[in-house]
PDB file of C-alpha atoms in Angstrom:
ATOM      1  CA  MET A   1      19.687 -16.762 -10.417  1.00  0.00           C
ATOM      2  CA  ARG A   2      16.155 -16.637 -11.748  1.00  0.00           C
ATOM      3  CA  PRO A   3      13.458 -17.721  -9.281  1.00  0.00           C
ATOM      4  CA  SER A   4      10.986 -20.245 -10.663  1.00  0.00           C
ATOM      5  CA  ARG A   5       7.559 -18.781 -11.268  1.00  0.00           C
ATOM      6  CA  SER A   6       4.550 -20.139  -9.384  1.00  0.00           C
ATOM      7  CA  PRO A   7       0.998 -18.783  -9.010  1.00  0.00           C
ATOM      8  CA  ARG A   8       0.826 -15.912  -6.518  1.00  0.00           C
ATOM      9  CA  PRO A   9       3.721 -16.943  -4.207  1.00  0.00           C
ATOM     10  CA  ARG A  10       3.613 -15.254  -0.808  1.00  0.00           C
ATOM     11  CA  ARG A  11       7.305 -14.410  -0.956  1.00  0.00           C
ATOM     12  CA  ALA A  12       9.824 -14.069  -3.761  1.00  0.00           C
ATOM     13  CA  PHE A  13      13.481 -13.763  -2.942  1.00  0.00           C
ATOM     14  CA  LEU A  14      16.513 -12.122  -4.508  1.00  0.00           C
ATOM     15  CA  THR A  15      20.037 -13.226  -3.646  1.00  0.00           C
ATOM     16  CA  ALA A  16      21.810  -9.913  -4.036  1.00  0.00           C
ATOM     17  CA  VAL A  17      25.451 -10.698  -3.524  1.00  0.00           C
ATOM     18  CA  THR A  18      27.562 -13.674  -4.506  1.00  0.00           C
ATOM     19  CA  GLY A  19      30.754 -14.506  -2.662  1.00  0.00           C
ATOM     20  CA  ALA A  20      32.949 -13.449  -5.544  1.00  0.00           C
ATOM     21  CA  ALA A  21      31.175 -10.129  -6.021  1.00  0.00           C
ATOM     22  CA  ALA A  22      31.201  -9.355  -2.298  1.00  0.00           C
ATOM     23  CA  ALA A  23      34.965  -9.496  -2.332  1.00  0.00           C
ATOM     24  CA  THR A  24      35.087  -6.573  -4.743  1.00  0.00           C
ATOM     25  CA  ALA A  25      34.620  -3.479  -2.584  1.00  0.00           C
ATOM     26  CA  GLY A  26      32.984  -0.480  -4.178  1.00  0.00           C
ATOM     27  CA  CYS A  27      31.604  -2.297  -7.208  1.00  0.00           C
ATOM     28  CA  ALA A  28      28.076  -1.662  -8.412  1.00  0.00           C
ATOM     29  CA  LEU A  29      26.205  -4.865  -9.045  1.00  0.00           C
ATOM     30  CA  LEU A  30      23.589  -5.099 -11.742  1.00  0.00           C
ATOM     31  CA  PRO A  31      21.582  -8.275 -11.081  1.00  0.00           C
ATOM     32  CA  GLU A  32      20.285 -10.109 -14.113  1.00  0.00           C
ATOM     33  CA  GLU A  33      16.690  -9.385 -15.037  1.00  0.00           C
ATOM     34  CA  GLN A  34      14.243 -11.038 -12.660  1.00  0.00           C
ATOM     35  CA  GLU A  35      10.769 -12.357 -13.293  1.00  0.00           C
ATOM     36  CA  PRO A  36       7.952 -10.381 -11.600  1.00  0.00           C
ATOM     37  CA  ILE A  37       7.093 -11.105  -7.986  1.00  0.00           C
ATOM     38  CA  GLU A  38       3.482 -12.231  -7.664  1.00  0.00           C
ATOM     39  CA  ALA A  39       1.766 -12.086  -4.270  1.00  0.00           C
ATOM     40  CA  SER A  40      -1.710 -11.802  -2.769  1.00  0.00           C
ATOM     41  CA  ALA A  41      -3.022 -10.179   0.400  1.00  0.00           C
ATOM     42  CA  ASP A  42      -4.238 -12.589   3.080  1.00  0.00           C
ATOM     43  CA  ARG A  43      -7.231 -10.881   4.725  1.00  0.00           C
ATOM     44  CA  PRO A  44      -9.064  -7.621   3.952  1.00  0.00           C
ATOM     45  CA  ALA A  45      -9.387  -4.758   6.391  1.00  0.00           C
ATOM     46  CA  SER A  46     -12.813  -3.134   6.449  1.00  0.00           C
ATOM     47  CA  LEU A  47     -15.165  -0.831   8.338  1.00  0.00           C
ATOM     48  CA  PRO A  48     -17.878  -2.703  10.267  1.00  0.00           C
ATOM     49  CA  ASP A  49     -21.446  -1.970   9.162  1.00  0.00           C
ATOM     50  CA  ALA A  50     -22.401  -0.376  12.492  1.00  0.00           C
ATOM     51  CA  ALA A  51     -19.394   1.968  12.443  1.00  0.00           C
ATOM     52  CA  ALA A  52     -20.042   2.928   8.827  1.00  0.00           C
ATOM     53  CA  SER A  53     -23.706   3.682   9.511  1.00  0.00           C
ATOM     54  CA  GLU A  54     -22.906   5.737  12.613  1.00  0.00           C
ATOM     55  CA  ARG A  55     -20.581   7.939  10.557  1.00  0.00           C
ATOM     56  CA  GLY A  56     -23.067   8.305   7.715  1.00  0.00           C
ATOM     57  CA  TYR A  57     -21.232   6.010   5.277  1.00  0.00           C
ATOM     58  CA  GLU A  58     -22.548   3.329   2.982  1.00  0.00           C
ATOM     59  CA  GLU A  59     -20.334   0.649   1.496  1.00  0.00           C
ATOM     60  CA  THR A  60     -19.759   1.320  -2.185  1.00  0.00           C
ATOM     61  CA  LEU A  61     -16.756  -0.872  -2.908  1.00  0.00           C
ATOM     62  CA  SER A  62     -15.955  -4.470  -1.969  1.00  0.00           C
ATOM     63  CA  THR A  63     -13.696  -6.190  -4.453  1.00  0.00           C
ATOM     64  CA  GLU A  64     -10.242  -7.430  -5.351  1.00  0.00           C
ATOM     65  CA  ALA A  65      -7.869  -5.862  -7.858  1.00  0.00           C
ATOM     66  CA  THR A  66      -4.513  -6.622  -9.437  1.00  0.00           C
ATOM     67  CA  VAL A  67      -1.906  -3.879  -9.081  1.00  0.00           C
ATOM     68  CA  THR A  68       1.380  -3.847 -10.995  1.00  0.00           C
ATOM     69  CA  VAL A  69       4.181  -1.570  -9.756  1.00  0.00           C
ATOM     70  CA  SER A  70       7.961  -1.297  -9.984  1.00  0.00           C
ATOM     71  CA  ILE A  71       9.875  -1.161  -6.707  1.00  0.00           C
ATOM     72  CA  THR A  72      13.503   0.018  -6.646  1.00  0.00           C
ATOM     73  CA  VAL A  73      15.784  -0.765  -3.728  1.00  0.00           C
ATOM     74  CA  ASP A  74      19.187   0.886  -3.270  1.00  0.00           C
ATOM     75  CA  LEU A  75      21.641  -0.626  -0.798  1.00  0.00           C
ATOM     76  CA  SER A  76      25.089   0.813  -0.101  1.00  0.00           C
ATOM     77  CA  GLY A  77      28.130  -0.546   1.675  1.00  0.00           C
ATOM     78  CA  ASP A  78      31.252  -2.357   0.515  1.00  0.00           C
ATOM     79  CA  VAL A  79      29.157  -3.384  -2.459  1.00  0.00           C
ATOM     80  CA  GLN A  80      26.609  -1.004  -3.974  1.00  0.00           C
ATOM     81  CA  ILE A  81      23.381  -2.608  -5.126  1.00  0.00           C
ATOM     82  CA  SER A  82      20.508  -1.086  -7.027  1.00  0.00           C
ATOM     83  CA  ASN A  83      17.715  -3.391  -7.983  1.00  0.00           C
ATOM     84  CA  THR A  84      14.263  -2.844  -9.476  1.00  0.00           C
ATOM     85  CA  ARG A  85      11.598  -5.523  -9.230  1.00  0.00           C
ATOM     86  CA  GLU A  86       8.224  -5.621 -10.875  1.00  0.00           C
ATOM     87  CA  VAL A  87       5.527  -6.646  -8.401  1.00  0.00           C
ATOM     88  CA  ILE A  88       2.117  -7.979  -9.371  1.00  0.00           C
ATOM     89  CA  ALA A  89      -0.054  -7.794  -6.253  1.00  0.00           C
ATOM     90  CA  THR A  90      -3.615  -8.930  -5.700  1.00  0.00           C
ATOM     91  CA  VAL A  91      -5.225  -6.554  -3.194  1.00  0.00           C
ATOM     92  CA  PHE A  92      -8.520  -6.181  -1.325  1.00  0.00           C
ATOM     93  CA  ARG A  93     -10.498  -2.938  -1.709  1.00  0.00           C
ATOM     94  CA  ARG A  94     -13.201  -1.705   0.667  1.00  0.00           C
ATOM     95  CA  GLY A  95     -14.723   1.746   0.113  1.00  0.00           C
ATOM     96  CA  TYR A  96     -17.448   3.851   1.749  1.00  0.00           C
ATOM     97  CA  ALA A  97     -19.218   7.079   0.767  1.00  0.00           C
ATOM     98  CA  ALA A  98     -21.402   9.608   2.606  1.00  0.00           C
ATOM     99  CA  ALA A  99     -24.119  11.857   1.195  1.00  0.00           C
ATOM    100  CA  ASP A 100     -22.080  14.992   2.032  1.00  0.00           C
ATOM    101  CA  GLY A 101     -19.227  14.001  -0.292  1.00  0.00           C
ATOM    102  CA  ARG A 102     -16.963  12.326   2.252  1.00  0.00           C
ATOM    103  CA  ARG A 103     -15.284   9.089   1.264  1.00  0.00           C
ATOM    104  CA  PHE A 104     -13.275   6.585   3.240  1.00  0.00           C
ATOM    105  CA  GLY A 105     -11.609   3.381   2.174  1.00  0.00           C
ATOM    106  CA  VAL A 106      -8.893   0.865   2.784  1.00  0.00           C
ATOM    107  CA  VAL A 107      -6.730  -1.221   0.488  1.00  0.00           C
ATOM    108  CA  THR A 108      -5.006  -4.325   1.838  1.00  0.00           C
ATOM    109  CA  ALA A 109      -1.945  -5.467  -0.091  1.00  0.00           C
ATOM    110  CA  PRO A 110       0.673  -8.163   0.489  1.00  0.00           C
ATOM    111  CA  ALA A 111       3.882  -6.964   2.146  1.00  0.00           C
ATOM    112  CA  VAL A 112       6.409  -8.227  -0.397  1.00  0.00           C
ATOM    113  CA  THR A 113      10.000  -9.293   0.248  1.00  0.00           C
ATOM    114  CA  VAL A 114      11.978  -7.855  -2.679  1.00  0.00           C
ATOM    115  CA  ILE A 115      15.462  -8.713  -1.325  1.00  0.00           C
ATOM    116  CA  ASP A 116      16.264 -11.657   0.923  1.00  0.00           C
ATOM    117  CA  GLN A 117      19.645 -10.736   2.465  1.00  0.00           C
ATOM    118  CA  PRO A 118      19.423  -8.245   4.008  1.00  0.00           C
ATOM    119  CA  GLU A 119      15.644  -8.648   4.054  1.00  0.00           C
ATOM    120  CA  VAL A 120      13.842  -5.742   2.426  1.00  0.00           C
ATOM    121  CA  VAL A 121      10.039  -5.747   2.595  1.00  0.00           C
ATOM    122  CA  ARG A 122       7.914  -3.234   0.703  1.00  0.00           C
ATOM    123  CA  ASP A 123       4.251  -2.231   0.393  1.00  0.00           C
ATOM    124  CA  PRO A 124       3.228  -2.250  -3.297  1.00  0.00           C
ATOM    125  CA  ILE A 125       0.645   0.502  -2.670  1.00  0.00           C
ATOM    126  CA  ALA A 126       3.398   2.803  -1.376  1.00  0.00           C
ATOM    127  CA  ALA A 127       5.014   2.502  -4.807  1.00  0.00           C
ATOM    128  CA  ALA A 128       1.823   3.495  -6.644  1.00  0.00           C
ATOM    129  CA  PRO A 129       1.059   7.141  -7.540  1.00  0.00           C
ATOM    130  CA  ALA A 130      -0.953   8.952  -4.849  1.00  0.00           C
ATOM    131  CA  ALA A 131      -4.016   9.366  -7.081  1.00  0.00           C
ATOM    132  CA  ARG A 132      -3.996   5.662  -7.911  1.00  0.00           C
ATOM    133  CA  ALA A 133      -3.719   4.711  -4.222  1.00  0.00           C
ATOM    134  CA  ALA A 134      -6.665   6.978  -3.354  1.00  0.00           C
ATOM    135  CA  GLU A 135      -8.747   5.435  -6.121  1.00  0.00           C
ATOM    136  CA  LEU A 136      -7.881   1.908  -5.026  1.00  0.00           C
ATOM    137  CA  ALA A 137      -8.865   2.620  -1.425  1.00  0.00           C
ATOM    138  CA  THR A 138     -11.955   4.784  -1.846  1.00  0.00           C
ATOM    139  CA  GLY A 139     -13.087   4.533  -5.466  1.00  0.00           C
ATOM    140  CA  ALA A 140     -12.740   8.316  -5.784  1.00  0.00           C
ATOM    141  CA  SER A 141     -11.090   9.756  -8.883  1.00  0.00           C
ATOM    142  CA  VAL A 142      -8.634  12.459  -7.788  1.00  0.00           C
ATOM    143  CA  SER A 143      -5.899  14.431  -9.510  1.00  0.00           C
ATOM    144  CA  SER A 144      -3.321  17.144  -8.816  1.00  0.00           C
ATOM    145  CA  VAL A 145      -2.380  15.564  -5.492  1.00  0.00           C
ATOM    146  CA  SER A 146       0.002  17.755  -3.481  1.00  0.00           C
ATOM    147  CA  ASP A 147       2.977  16.512  -1.476  1.00  0.00           C
ATOM    148  CA  TRP A 148       2.005  14.604   1.645  1.00  0.00           C
ATOM    149  CA  GLU A 149       2.615  16.337   4.984  1.00  0.00           C
ATOM    150  CA  ARG A 150       2.751  14.733   8.408  1.00  0.00           C
ATOM    151  CA  ALA A 151      -0.468  15.441  10.289  1.00  0.00           C
ATOM    152  CA  ALA A 152      -1.445  13.401  13.345  1.00  0.00           C
ATOM    153  CA  THR A 153      -1.144  10.068  15.086  1.00  0.00           C
ATOM    154  CA  ARG A 154      -3.909   7.632  14.203  1.00  0.00           C
ATOM    155  CA  THR A 155      -4.674   4.172  15.522  1.00  0.00           C
ATOM    156  CA  VAL A 156      -5.221   1.648  12.747  1.00  0.00           C
ATOM    157  CA  LEU A 157      -5.933  -1.995  13.591  1.00  0.00           C
ATOM    158  CA  GLY A 158      -4.582  -1.422  17.080  1.00  0.00           C
ATOM    159  CA  THR A 159      -1.295   0.068  15.837  1.00  0.00           C
ATOM    160  CA  GLU A 160      -0.350   3.740  16.110  1.00  0.00           C
ATOM    161  CA  ALA A 161       0.600   5.323  12.796  1.00  0.00           C
ATOM    162  CA  GLU A 162       1.581   8.797  11.661  1.00  0.00           C
ATOM    163  CA  SER A 163      -1.079  10.035   9.265  1.00  0.00           C
ATOM    164  CA  GLU A 164      -0.359  12.367   6.373  1.00  0.00           C
ATOM    165  CA  THR A 165      -2.526  14.918   4.592  1.00  0.00           C
ATOM    166  CA  ALA A 166      -2.578  16.338   1.087  1.00  0.00           C
ATOM    167  CA  THR A 167      -4.834  18.391  -1.155  1.00  0.00           C
ATOM    168  CA  ALA A 168      -6.235  17.347  -4.516  1.00  0.00           C
ATOM    169  CA  THR A 169      -9.110  17.881  -6.912  1.00  0.00           C
ATOM    170  CA  SER A 170     -12.003  15.538  -7.641  1.00  0.00           C
ATOM    171  CA  ASP A 171     -14.464  16.260 -10.428  1.00  0.00           C
ATOM    172  CA  GLY A 172     -13.301  19.882 -10.426  1.00  0.00           C
ATOM    173  CA  THR A 173     -13.801  20.279  -6.662  1.00  0.00           C
ATOM    174  CA  ASP A 174     -11.025  20.854  -4.129  1.00  0.00           C
ATOM    175  CA  VAL A 175     -10.697  17.985  -1.658  1.00  0.00           C
ATOM    176  CA  GLU A 176      -8.496  17.069   1.272  1.00  0.00           C
ATOM    177  CA  LEU A 177      -6.904  13.657   1.703  1.00  0.00           C
ATOM    178  CA  GLU A 178      -5.631  11.896   4.804  1.00  0.00           C
ATOM    179  CA  ARG A 179      -3.903   8.530   4.818  1.00  0.00           C
ATOM    180  CA  ALA A 180      -2.446   6.159   7.397  1.00  0.00           C
ATOM    181  CA  ARG A 181      -0.514   2.956   6.777  1.00  0.00           C
ATOM    182  CA  VAL A 182       0.306  -0.029   8.998  1.00  0.00           C
ATOM    183  CA  ARG A 183       1.533  -3.589   8.693  1.00  0.00           C
ATOM    184  CA  ALA A 184      -0.824  -6.367   9.794  1.00  0.00           C
ATOM    185  CA  ASP A 185       0.768  -9.809   9.869  1.00  0.00           C
ATOM    186  CA  GLY A 186       1.948 -10.377   6.300  1.00  0.00           C
ATOM    187  CA  ASP A 187      -0.188  -7.595   4.818  1.00  0.00           C
ATOM    188  CA  ALA A 188       0.250  -3.849   4.324  1.00  0.00           C
ATOM    189  CA  VAL A 189      -2.885  -1.811   5.031  1.00  0.00           C
ATOM    190  CA  THR A 190      -3.450   1.694   3.634  1.00  0.00           C
ATOM    191  CA  ALA A 191      -6.512   3.665   4.758  1.00  0.00           C
ATOM    192  CA  ILE A 192      -7.416   6.912   2.988  1.00  0.00           C
ATOM    193  CA  ALA A 193     -10.074   9.538   3.672  1.00  0.00           C
ATOM    194  CA  VAL A 194     -11.315  12.066   1.104  1.00  0.00           C
ATOM    195  CA  ALA A 195     -13.418  15.089   2.104  1.00  0.00           C
ATOM    196  CA  PRO A 196     -14.496  18.359   0.463  1.00  0.00           C
ATOM    197  CA  ALA A 197     -12.030  21.126   1.297  1.00  0.00           C
ATOM    198  CA  GLY A 198     -12.958  22.863   4.533  1.00  0.00           C
ATOM    199  CA  ALA A 199     -15.549  20.258   5.521  1.00  0.00           C
ATOM    200  CA  GLU A 200     -15.573  18.845   9.027  1.00  0.00           C
ATOM    201  CA  SER A 201     -14.274  15.304   8.867  1.00  0.00           C
ATOM    202  CA  ASP A 202     -13.310  12.716  11.442  1.00  0.00           C
ATOM    203  CA  PRO A 203     -12.260   9.644   9.457  1.00  0.00           C
ATOM    204  CA  PRO A 204     -12.861   6.321  11.254  1.00  0.00           C
ATOM    205  CA  PHE A 205      -9.301   5.003  11.042  1.00  0.00           C
ATOM    206  CA  GLY A 206      -9.540   3.526  14.532  1.00  0.00           C
ATOM    207  CA  GLU A 207     -12.659   1.509  13.742  1.00  0.00           C
ATOM    208  CA  LEU A 208     -11.181  -0.634  10.995  1.00  0.00           C
ATOM    209  CA  THR A 209     -11.095  -4.371  11.560  1.00  0.00           C
ATOM    210  CA  ARG A 210      -9.824  -7.398   9.627  1.00  0.00           C
ATOM    211  CA  ASP A 211     -11.811 -10.400   8.539  1.00  0.00           C
ATOM    212  CA  ALA A 212     -11.133 -13.547  10.531  1.00  0.00           C
TER     213      ALA A 212
END
């Protein structure tokens, strides 16, 4: 069944299994083509001015953007389901830069329900390429991003999260990336730090706040 389209709905639902199909064990269901899910983040996460100044950052990015990604969900059981949904998400971007080449930023996206039963919720930014996510969060243009590796435990918006690190290049210079992701109410928050390779960096993940 096609959901009716409305401007930026907070949730869009997919009924995955009908009663007749559920009775057929082992069948692969191919749902009919769905219209894109449109959703918007509620409140931006950001770095307070005092915290940014103390770390040597200046705000360089404060805007909204529209991100379009495809999210595929595979469910297995008596009935096998594979479904891909296009998501059009309006996100908040807040970025900061320091004179020594360090960058820090955060992108706040809506956490989108792509399947209703069982409920499957996804972060659109997690479905974007790593270089695109880094650019959305920090404004930095990076390429040749390596695989992410688990690094440390960070506190983001009062929630502990496992951060990940990767290497990349930016304007021909080697850089190191670190990211941490958490859910905040109905939003998905991704914070990313970019620093010149080998530079001392202590990204302010724990000092992020959300607008009231």
